[in-house]
Short mmCIF file of C-alpha atoms and ligand atoms in Angstrom, two decimals:
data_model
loop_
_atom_site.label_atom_id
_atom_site.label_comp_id
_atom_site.label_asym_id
_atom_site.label_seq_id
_atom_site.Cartn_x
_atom_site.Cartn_y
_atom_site.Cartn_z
CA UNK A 1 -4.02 31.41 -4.06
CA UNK A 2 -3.28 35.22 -4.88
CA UNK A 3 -3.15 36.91 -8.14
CA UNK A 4 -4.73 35.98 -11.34
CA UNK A 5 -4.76 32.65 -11.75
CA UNK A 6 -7.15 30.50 -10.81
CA UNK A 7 -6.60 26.51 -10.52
CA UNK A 8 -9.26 24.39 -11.07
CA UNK A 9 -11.77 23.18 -8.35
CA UNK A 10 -10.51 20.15 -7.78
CA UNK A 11 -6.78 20.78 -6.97
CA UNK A 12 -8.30 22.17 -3.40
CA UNK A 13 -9.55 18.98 -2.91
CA UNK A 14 -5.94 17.03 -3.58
CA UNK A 15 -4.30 16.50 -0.70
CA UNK A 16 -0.29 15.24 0.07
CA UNK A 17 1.65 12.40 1.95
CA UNK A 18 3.46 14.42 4.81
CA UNK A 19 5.97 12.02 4.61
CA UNK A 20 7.92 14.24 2.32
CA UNK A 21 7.24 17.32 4.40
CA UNK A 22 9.06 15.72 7.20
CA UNK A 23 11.48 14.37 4.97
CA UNK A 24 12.53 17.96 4.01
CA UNK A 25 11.99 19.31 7.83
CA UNK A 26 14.30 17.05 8.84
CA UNK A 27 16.87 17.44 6.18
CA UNK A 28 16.57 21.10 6.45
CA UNK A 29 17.36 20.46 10.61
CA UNK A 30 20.58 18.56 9.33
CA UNK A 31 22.09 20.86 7.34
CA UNK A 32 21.92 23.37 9.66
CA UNK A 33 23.74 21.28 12.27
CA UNK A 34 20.96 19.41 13.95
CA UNK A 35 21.23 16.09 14.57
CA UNK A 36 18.34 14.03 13.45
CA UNK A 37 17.33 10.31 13.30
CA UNK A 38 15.03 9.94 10.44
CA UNK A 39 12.11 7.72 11.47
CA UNK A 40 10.24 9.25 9.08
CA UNK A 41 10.29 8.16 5.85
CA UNK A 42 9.07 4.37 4.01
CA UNK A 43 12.08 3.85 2.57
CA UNK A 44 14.91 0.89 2.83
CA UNK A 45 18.19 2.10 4.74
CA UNK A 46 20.03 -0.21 2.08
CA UNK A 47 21.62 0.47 -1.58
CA UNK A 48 20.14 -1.05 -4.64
CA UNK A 49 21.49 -4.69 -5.70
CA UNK A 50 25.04 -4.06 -7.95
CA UNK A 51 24.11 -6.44 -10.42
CA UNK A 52 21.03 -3.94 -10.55
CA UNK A 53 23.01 -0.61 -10.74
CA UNK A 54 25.75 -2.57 -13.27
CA UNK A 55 22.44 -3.66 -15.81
CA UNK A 56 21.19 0.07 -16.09
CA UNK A 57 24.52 1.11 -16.67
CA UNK A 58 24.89 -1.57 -19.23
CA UNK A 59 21.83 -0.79 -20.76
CA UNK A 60 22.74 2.84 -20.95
CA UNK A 61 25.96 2.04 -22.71
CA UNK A 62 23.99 -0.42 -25.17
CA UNK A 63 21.78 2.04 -25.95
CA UNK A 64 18.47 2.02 -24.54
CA UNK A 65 18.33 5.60 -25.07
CA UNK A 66 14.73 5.69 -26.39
CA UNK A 67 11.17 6.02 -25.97
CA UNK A 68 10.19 1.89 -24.86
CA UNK A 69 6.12 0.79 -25.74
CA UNK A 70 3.74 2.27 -22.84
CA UNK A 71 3.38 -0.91 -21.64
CA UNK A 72 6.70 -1.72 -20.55
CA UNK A 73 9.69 -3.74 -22.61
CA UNK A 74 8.04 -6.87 -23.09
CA UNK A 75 10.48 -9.46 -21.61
CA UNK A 76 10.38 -7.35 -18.87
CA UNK A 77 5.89 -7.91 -18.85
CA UNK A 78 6.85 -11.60 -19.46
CA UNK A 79 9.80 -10.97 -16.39
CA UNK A 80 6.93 -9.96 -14.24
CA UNK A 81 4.22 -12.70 -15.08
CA UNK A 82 7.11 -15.88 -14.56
CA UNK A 83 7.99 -14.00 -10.98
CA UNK A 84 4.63 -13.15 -9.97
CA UNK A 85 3.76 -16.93 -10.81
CA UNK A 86 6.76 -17.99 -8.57
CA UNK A 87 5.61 -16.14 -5.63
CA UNK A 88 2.67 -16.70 -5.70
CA UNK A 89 1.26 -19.78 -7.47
CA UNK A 90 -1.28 -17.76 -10.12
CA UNK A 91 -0.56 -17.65 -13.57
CA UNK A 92 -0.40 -14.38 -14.97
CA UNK A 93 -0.61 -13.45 -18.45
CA UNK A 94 2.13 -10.73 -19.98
CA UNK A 95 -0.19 -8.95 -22.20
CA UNK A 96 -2.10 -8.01 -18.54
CA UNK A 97 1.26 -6.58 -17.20
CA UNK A 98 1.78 -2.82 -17.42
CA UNK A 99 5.41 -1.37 -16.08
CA UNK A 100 4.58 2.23 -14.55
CA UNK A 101 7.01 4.36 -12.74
CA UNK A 102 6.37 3.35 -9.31
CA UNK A 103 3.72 1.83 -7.52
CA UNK A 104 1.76 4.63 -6.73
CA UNK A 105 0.57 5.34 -10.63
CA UNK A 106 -0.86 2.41 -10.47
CA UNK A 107 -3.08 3.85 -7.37
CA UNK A 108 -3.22 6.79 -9.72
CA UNK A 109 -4.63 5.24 -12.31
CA UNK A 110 -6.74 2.80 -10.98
CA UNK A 111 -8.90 5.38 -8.82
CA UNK A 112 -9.11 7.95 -11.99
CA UNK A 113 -10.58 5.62 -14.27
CA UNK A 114 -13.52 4.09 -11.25
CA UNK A 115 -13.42 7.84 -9.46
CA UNK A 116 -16.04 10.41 -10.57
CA UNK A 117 -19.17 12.39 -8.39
CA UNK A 118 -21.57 9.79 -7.01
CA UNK A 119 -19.55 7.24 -7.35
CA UNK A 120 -17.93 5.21 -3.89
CA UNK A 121 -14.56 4.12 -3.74
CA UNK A 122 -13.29 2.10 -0.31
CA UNK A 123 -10.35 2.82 1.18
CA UNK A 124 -8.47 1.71 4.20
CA UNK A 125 -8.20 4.47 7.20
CA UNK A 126 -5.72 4.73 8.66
CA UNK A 127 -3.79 3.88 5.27
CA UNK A 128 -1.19 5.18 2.80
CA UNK A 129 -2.83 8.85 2.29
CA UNK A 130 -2.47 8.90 -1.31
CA UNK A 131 -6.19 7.07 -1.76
CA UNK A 132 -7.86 9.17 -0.04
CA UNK A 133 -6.56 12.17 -1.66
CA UNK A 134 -7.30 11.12 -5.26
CA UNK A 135 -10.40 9.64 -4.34
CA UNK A 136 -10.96 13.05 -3.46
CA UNK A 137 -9.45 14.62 -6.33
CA UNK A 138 -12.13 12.66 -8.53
CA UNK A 139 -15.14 14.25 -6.80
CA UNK A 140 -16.15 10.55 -5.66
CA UNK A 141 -16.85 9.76 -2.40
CA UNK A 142 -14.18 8.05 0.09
CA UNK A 143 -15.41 5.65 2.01
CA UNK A 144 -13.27 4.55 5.14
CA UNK A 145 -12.84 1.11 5.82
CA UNK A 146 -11.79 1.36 9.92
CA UNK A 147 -8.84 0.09 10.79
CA UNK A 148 -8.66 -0.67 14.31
CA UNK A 149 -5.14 -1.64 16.68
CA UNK A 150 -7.98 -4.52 18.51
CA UNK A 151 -7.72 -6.30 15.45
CA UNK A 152 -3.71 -5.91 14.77
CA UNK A 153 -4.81 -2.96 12.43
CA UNK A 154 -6.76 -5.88 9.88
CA UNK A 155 -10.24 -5.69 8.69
CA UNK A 156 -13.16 -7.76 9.56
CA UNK A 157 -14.14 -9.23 6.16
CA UNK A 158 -17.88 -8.44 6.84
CA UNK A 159 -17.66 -5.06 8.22
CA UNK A 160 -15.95 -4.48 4.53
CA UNK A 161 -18.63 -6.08 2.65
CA UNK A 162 -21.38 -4.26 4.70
CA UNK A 163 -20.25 -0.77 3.34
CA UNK A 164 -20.88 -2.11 0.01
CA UNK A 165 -23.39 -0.08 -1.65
CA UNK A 166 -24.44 -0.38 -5.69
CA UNK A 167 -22.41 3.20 -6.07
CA UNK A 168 -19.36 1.55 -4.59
CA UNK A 169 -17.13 0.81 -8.04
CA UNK A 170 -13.82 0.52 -5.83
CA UNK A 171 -12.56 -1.60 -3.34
CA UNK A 172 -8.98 -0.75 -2.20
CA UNK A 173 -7.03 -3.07 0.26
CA UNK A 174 -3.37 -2.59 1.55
CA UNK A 175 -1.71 -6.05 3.17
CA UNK A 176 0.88 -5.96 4.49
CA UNK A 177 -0.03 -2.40 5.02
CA UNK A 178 1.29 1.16 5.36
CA UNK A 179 1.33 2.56 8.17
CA UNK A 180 0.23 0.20 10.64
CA UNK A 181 2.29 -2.85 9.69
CA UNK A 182 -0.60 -4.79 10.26
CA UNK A 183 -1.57 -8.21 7.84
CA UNK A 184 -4.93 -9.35 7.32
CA UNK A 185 -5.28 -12.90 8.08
CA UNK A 186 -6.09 -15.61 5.25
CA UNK A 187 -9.53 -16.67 6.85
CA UNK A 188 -10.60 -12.65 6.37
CA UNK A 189 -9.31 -12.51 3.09
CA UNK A 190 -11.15 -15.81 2.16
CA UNK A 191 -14.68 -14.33 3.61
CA UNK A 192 -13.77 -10.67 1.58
CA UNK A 193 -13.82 -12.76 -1.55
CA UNK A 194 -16.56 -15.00 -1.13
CA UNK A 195 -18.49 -12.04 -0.28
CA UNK A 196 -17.69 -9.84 -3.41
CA UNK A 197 -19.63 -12.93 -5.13
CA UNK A 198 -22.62 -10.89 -4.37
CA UNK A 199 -21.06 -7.24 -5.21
CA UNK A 200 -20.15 -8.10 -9.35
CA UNK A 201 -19.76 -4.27 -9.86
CA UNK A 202 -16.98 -3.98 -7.63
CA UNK A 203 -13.23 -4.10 -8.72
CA UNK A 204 -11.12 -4.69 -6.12
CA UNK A 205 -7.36 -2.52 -5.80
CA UNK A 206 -4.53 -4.61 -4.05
CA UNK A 207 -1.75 -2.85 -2.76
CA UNK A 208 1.08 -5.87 -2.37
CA UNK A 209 4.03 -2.98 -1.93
CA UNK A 210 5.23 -5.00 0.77
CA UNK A 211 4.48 -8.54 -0.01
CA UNK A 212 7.91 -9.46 0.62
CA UNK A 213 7.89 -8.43 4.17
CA UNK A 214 6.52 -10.60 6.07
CA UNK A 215 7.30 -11.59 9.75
CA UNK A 216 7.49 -14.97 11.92
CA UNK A 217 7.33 -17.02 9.41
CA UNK A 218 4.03 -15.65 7.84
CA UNK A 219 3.50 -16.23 4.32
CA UNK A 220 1.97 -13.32 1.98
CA UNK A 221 -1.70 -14.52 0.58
CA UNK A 222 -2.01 -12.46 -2.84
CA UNK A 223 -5.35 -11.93 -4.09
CA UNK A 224 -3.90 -12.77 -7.28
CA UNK A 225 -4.75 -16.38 -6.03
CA UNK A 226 -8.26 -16.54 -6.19
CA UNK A 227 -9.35 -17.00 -9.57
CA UNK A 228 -13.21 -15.66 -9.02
CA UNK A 229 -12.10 -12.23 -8.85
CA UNK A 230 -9.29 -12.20 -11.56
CA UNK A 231 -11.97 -10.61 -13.95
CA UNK A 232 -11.98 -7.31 -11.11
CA UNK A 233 -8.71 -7.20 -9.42
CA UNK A 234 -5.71 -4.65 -10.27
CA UNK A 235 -2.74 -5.99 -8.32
CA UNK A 236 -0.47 -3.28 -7.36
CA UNK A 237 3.50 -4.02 -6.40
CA UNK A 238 6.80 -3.00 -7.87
CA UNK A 239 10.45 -2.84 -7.27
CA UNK A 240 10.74 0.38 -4.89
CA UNK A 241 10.68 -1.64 -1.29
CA UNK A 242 11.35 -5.06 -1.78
CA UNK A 243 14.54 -4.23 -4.30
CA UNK A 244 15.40 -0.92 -2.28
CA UNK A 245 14.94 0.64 -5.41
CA UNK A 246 12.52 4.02 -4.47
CA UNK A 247 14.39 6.39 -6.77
CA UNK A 248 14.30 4.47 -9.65
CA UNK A 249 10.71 4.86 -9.72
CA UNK A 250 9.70 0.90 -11.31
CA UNK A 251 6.07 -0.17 -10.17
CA UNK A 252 4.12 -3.11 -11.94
CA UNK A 253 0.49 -3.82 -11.67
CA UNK A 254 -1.52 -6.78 -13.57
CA UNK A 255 -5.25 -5.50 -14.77
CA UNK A 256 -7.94 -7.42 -15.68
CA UNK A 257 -7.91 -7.55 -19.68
CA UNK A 258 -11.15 -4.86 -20.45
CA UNK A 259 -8.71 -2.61 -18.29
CA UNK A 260 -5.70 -3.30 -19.95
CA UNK A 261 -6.47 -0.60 -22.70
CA UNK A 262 -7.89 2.16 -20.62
CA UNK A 263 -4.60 2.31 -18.30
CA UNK A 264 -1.94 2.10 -20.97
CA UNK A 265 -4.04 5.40 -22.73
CA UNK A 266 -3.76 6.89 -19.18
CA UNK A 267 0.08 6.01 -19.30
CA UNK A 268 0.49 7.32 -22.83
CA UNK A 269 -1.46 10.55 -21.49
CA UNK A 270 1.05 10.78 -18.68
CA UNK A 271 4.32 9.74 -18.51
CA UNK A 272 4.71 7.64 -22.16
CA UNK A 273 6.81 4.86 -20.93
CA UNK A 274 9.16 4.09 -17.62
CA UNK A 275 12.61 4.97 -18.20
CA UNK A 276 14.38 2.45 -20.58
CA UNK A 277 17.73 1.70 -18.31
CA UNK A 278 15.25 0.88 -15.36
CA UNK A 279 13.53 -1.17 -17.00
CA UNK A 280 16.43 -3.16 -17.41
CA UNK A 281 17.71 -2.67 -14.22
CA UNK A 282 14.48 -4.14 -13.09
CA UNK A 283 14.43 -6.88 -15.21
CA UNK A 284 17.90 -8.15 -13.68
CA UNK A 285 16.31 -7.37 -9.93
CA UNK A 286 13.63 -10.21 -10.72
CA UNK A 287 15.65 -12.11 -12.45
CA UNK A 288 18.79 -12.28 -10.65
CA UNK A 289 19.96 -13.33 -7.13
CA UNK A 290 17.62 -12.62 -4.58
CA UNK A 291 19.87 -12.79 -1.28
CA UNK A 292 20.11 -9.32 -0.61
CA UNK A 293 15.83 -9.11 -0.68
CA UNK A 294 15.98 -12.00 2.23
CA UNK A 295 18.73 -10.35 4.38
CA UNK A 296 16.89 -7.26 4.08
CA UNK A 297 13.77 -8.90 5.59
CA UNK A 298 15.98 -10.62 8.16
CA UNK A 299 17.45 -7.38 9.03
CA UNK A 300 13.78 -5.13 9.25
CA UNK A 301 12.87 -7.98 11.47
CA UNK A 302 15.64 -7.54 14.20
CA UNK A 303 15.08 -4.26 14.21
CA UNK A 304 11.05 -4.91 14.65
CA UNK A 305 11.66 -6.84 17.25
CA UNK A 306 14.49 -4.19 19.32
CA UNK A 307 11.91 -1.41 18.19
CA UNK A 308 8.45 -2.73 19.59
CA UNK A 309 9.56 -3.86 22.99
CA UNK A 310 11.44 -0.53 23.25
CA UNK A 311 8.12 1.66 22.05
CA UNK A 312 6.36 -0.22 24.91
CA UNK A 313 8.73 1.40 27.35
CA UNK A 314 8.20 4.79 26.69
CA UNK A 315 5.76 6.80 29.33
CA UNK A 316 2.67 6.84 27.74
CA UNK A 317 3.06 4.71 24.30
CA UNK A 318 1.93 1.32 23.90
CA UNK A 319 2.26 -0.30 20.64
CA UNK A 320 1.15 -3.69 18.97
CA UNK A 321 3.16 -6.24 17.15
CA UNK A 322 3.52 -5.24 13.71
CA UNK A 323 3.36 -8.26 11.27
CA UNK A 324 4.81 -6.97 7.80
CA UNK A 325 6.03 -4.02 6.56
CA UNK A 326 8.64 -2.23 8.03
CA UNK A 327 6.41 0.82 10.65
CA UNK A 328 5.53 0.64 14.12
CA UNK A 329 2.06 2.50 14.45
CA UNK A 330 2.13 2.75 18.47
CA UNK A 331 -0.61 4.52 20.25
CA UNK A 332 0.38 8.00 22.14
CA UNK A 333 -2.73 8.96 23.83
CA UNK A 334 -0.75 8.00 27.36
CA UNK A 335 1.12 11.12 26.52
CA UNK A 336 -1.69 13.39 26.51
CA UNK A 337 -0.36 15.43 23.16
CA UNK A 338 -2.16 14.71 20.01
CA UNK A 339 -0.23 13.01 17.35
CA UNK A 340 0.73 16.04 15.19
CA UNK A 341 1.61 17.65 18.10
CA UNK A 342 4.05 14.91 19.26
CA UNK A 343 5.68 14.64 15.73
CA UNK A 344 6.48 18.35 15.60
CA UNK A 345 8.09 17.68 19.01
CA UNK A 346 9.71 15.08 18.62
CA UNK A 347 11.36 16.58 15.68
CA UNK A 348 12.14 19.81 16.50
CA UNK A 349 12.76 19.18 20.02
CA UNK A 350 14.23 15.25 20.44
CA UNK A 351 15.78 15.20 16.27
CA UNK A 352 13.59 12.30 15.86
CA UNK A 353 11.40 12.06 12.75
CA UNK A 354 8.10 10.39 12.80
CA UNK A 355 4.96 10.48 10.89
CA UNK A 356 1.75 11.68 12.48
CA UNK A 357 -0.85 9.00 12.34
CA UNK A 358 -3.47 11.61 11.18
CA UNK A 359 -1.25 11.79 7.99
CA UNK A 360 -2.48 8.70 7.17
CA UNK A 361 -6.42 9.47 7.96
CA UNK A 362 -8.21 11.01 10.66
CA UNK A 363 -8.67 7.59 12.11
CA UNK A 364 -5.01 7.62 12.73
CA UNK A 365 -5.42 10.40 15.73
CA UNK A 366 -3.69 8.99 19.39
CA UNK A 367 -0.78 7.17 17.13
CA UNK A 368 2.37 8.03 15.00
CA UNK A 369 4.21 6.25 12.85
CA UNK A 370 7.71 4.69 13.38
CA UNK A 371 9.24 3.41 10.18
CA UNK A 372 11.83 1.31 11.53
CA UNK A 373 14.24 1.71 7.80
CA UNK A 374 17.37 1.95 10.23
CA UNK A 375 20.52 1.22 11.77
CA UNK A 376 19.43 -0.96 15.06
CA UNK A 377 21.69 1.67 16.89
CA UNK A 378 20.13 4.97 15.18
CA UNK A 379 16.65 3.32 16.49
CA UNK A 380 17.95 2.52 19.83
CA UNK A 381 19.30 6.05 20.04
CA UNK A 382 16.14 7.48 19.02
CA UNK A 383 13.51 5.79 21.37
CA UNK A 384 16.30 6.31 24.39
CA UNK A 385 16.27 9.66 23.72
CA UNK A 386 12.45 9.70 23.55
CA UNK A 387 12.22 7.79 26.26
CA UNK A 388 14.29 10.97 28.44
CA UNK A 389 11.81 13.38 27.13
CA UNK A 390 8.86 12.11 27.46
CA UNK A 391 9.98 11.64 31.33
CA UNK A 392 11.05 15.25 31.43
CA UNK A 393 7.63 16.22 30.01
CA UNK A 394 5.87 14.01 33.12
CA UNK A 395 8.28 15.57 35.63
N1 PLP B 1 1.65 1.71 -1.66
C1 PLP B 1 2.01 1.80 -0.38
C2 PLP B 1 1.15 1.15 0.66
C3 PLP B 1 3.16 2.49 0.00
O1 PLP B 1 3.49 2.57 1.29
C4 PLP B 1 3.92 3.13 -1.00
C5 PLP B 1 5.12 3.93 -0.66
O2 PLP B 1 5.36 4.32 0.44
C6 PLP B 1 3.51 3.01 -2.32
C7 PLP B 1 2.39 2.30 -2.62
C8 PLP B 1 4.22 3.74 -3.43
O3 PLP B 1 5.31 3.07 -3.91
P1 PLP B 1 6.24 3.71 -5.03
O4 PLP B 1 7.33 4.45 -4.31
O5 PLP B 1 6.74 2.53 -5.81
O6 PLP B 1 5.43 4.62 -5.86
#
């Protein structure tokens, strides 16, 4: 920074989801001509539900003009417990639902109020970059919990509970997970909780973004489910990937009740309350048909299963069955570039846009990340013409 001002400490240590670099890389590429496959991003290739879009614009025209309370519109809270007990068995109280806009202020949130100097938080590495960052941002320490591709990209339950120490406040966990794709398995999940018996002072984060993607059959285990740790879990979803609703920016989050109070102040601090229509608009997504979030799944599935065999092709690239979500997190180290290197490549070079593993953590050197959020033919497209550079490269 130049000049006079002079930002405060901590913003140095905030760091960014490159996502949205490469987002505007490769958008900047398309306008002038280029043309680009965008691999990049985490976002659904499909519209919104209409019976979505028509109940904001209803809203809108009845009205919902104003300010709503912090904590949401309340039959939208009570919306969220009744589906959240659907999916997943646990009954949820309203009053411990909090509407935020998007998923990631719940992240937000949740590592502000635990975050602070000498204090631990766990996160997973490689995993969605935004925990590490605050983490950082806080002045606490962040903690890696190794994700490794031997283990489908899962933790082992007592590696986890080994790096507990009594400064460790927060425990953050992302399945199905961002950006590996990979699921932890019940049996690990089980162990992780009967574990934290012993660890009282930790809460535990869940990240369920994707709970709703879920391959082969596999059904999602919440950690809503298991009522020992209800006291110390913050649940984290919302509508942005299972609805294809990103812009609208709707996340929900259930928090134990002593932490009810402390994240509506921090919403009240922030952003006051989620945009009324959307909240609307969101109440009709849970409450209305739910085809189009099946056929979605169906349709990330195909393409997971054209895009990993294809990945395994390529000179140099092996890459292991992703399980939910909707990336491919393939290892590159065959190609002999490192993985920043390959994304600038492939983008500039190929008009393919990928994420950089190390975007996600440094233990995501030797892999990038395919989101596979399009057409079958775009993705087919994009890995043949990979596949005819990366043999150039070798010849
Ligand atoms: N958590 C994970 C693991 C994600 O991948 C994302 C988005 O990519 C989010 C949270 C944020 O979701 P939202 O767009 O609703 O803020």
């Amino acid at each position: 920074m130049t000049g006079a001002l002079q930002l405060s400490e901590k913003m140095s240590r905030l760091g960014t989801e490159t996502a949205f670099q490469v987002l505007a890389r490769a958008e900047a590429l398309a306008r002038d001509g280029r043309d680009i496959i965008n691999l990049g991003i985490g976002q659904p290739d499909f519209k919104s539900p209409p019976h979505v879009v028509e109940a904001a614009q209803k809203a809108l025209a009845d009205g919902h003009h104003g300010y709503t309370p912090a904590a949401g519109i309340p039959p939208l809270r009570e919306a969220v417990a009744s589906y959240l007990e659907a999916q997943h068995g646990s009954a949820v109280d309203p009053a411990n639902v909090l509407i935020f806009p998007g998923g990631k202020v719940t992240m937000f949130f949740a590592i502000l109020m635990f975050g602070e100097p000498g204090a631990e938080i766990m996160y997973p590495n490689p995993g969605f970059p935004i925990y590490e960052s605050v983490i950082n941002f806080t002045g606490a320490t962040a903690v890696p919990i190794r994700l490794l591709e031997e283990t489908g990209f899962a933790f082992k339950a007592e590696e986890v509970l080994a790096q507990i120490t009594p400064r460790t406040r927060l425990l953050i966990i992302n399945s199905p997970a961002n950006p590996t794709g990979g699921v932890v398995p019940k049996e690990e999940i089980d162990k992780l909780v009967a574990g934290l018996a012993d660890h009282p002072h930790v809460a535990i984060l869940s990240d369920e973004i994707y709970s709703r993607l879920l391959y082969d059959g596999r059904e999602h285990v919440s950690l809503l489910s298991y009522p020992e740790i209800r006291d110390r879990l913050i649940l984290l979803d919302g509508w942005s990937k299972t609805f294809a609703m990103t812009g609208w920016r709707m996340g929900y989050s259930v928090w134990p009740r002593d932490l009810v109070d402390p994240a509506e102040r921090l919403a009240v601090n922030c952003h006051s309350c989620v945009n009324a229509a959307a909240q609307w608009a969101g109440l009709a997504a849970l409450e209305g048909p739910q085809d189009q979030v099946d056929k979605m799944a169906r349709d990330f599935d195909e393409r997971r299963r054209a895009i990993v065999p294809a990945l395994n092709q390529l000179p140099g690239v092996t890459c292991v069955e992703p399980l939910g979500a909707f990336y491919a997190f393939p290892n590159i180290t065959g190609t002999g570039m490192s993985a920043r290197d390959l994304q600038d490549k492939l983008l500039e070079e190929v008009g393919v846009a990928t994420v950089a593993g190390t975007s996600f953590g440094a233990l995501g050197e030797g892999y990038i990340r395919f989101s596979y959020a399009n057409s079958l033919e775009n993705i087919e497209t994009a890995i043949s013409r990979i596949g005819t550079w990366l043999t150039d490269q070798n010849g």
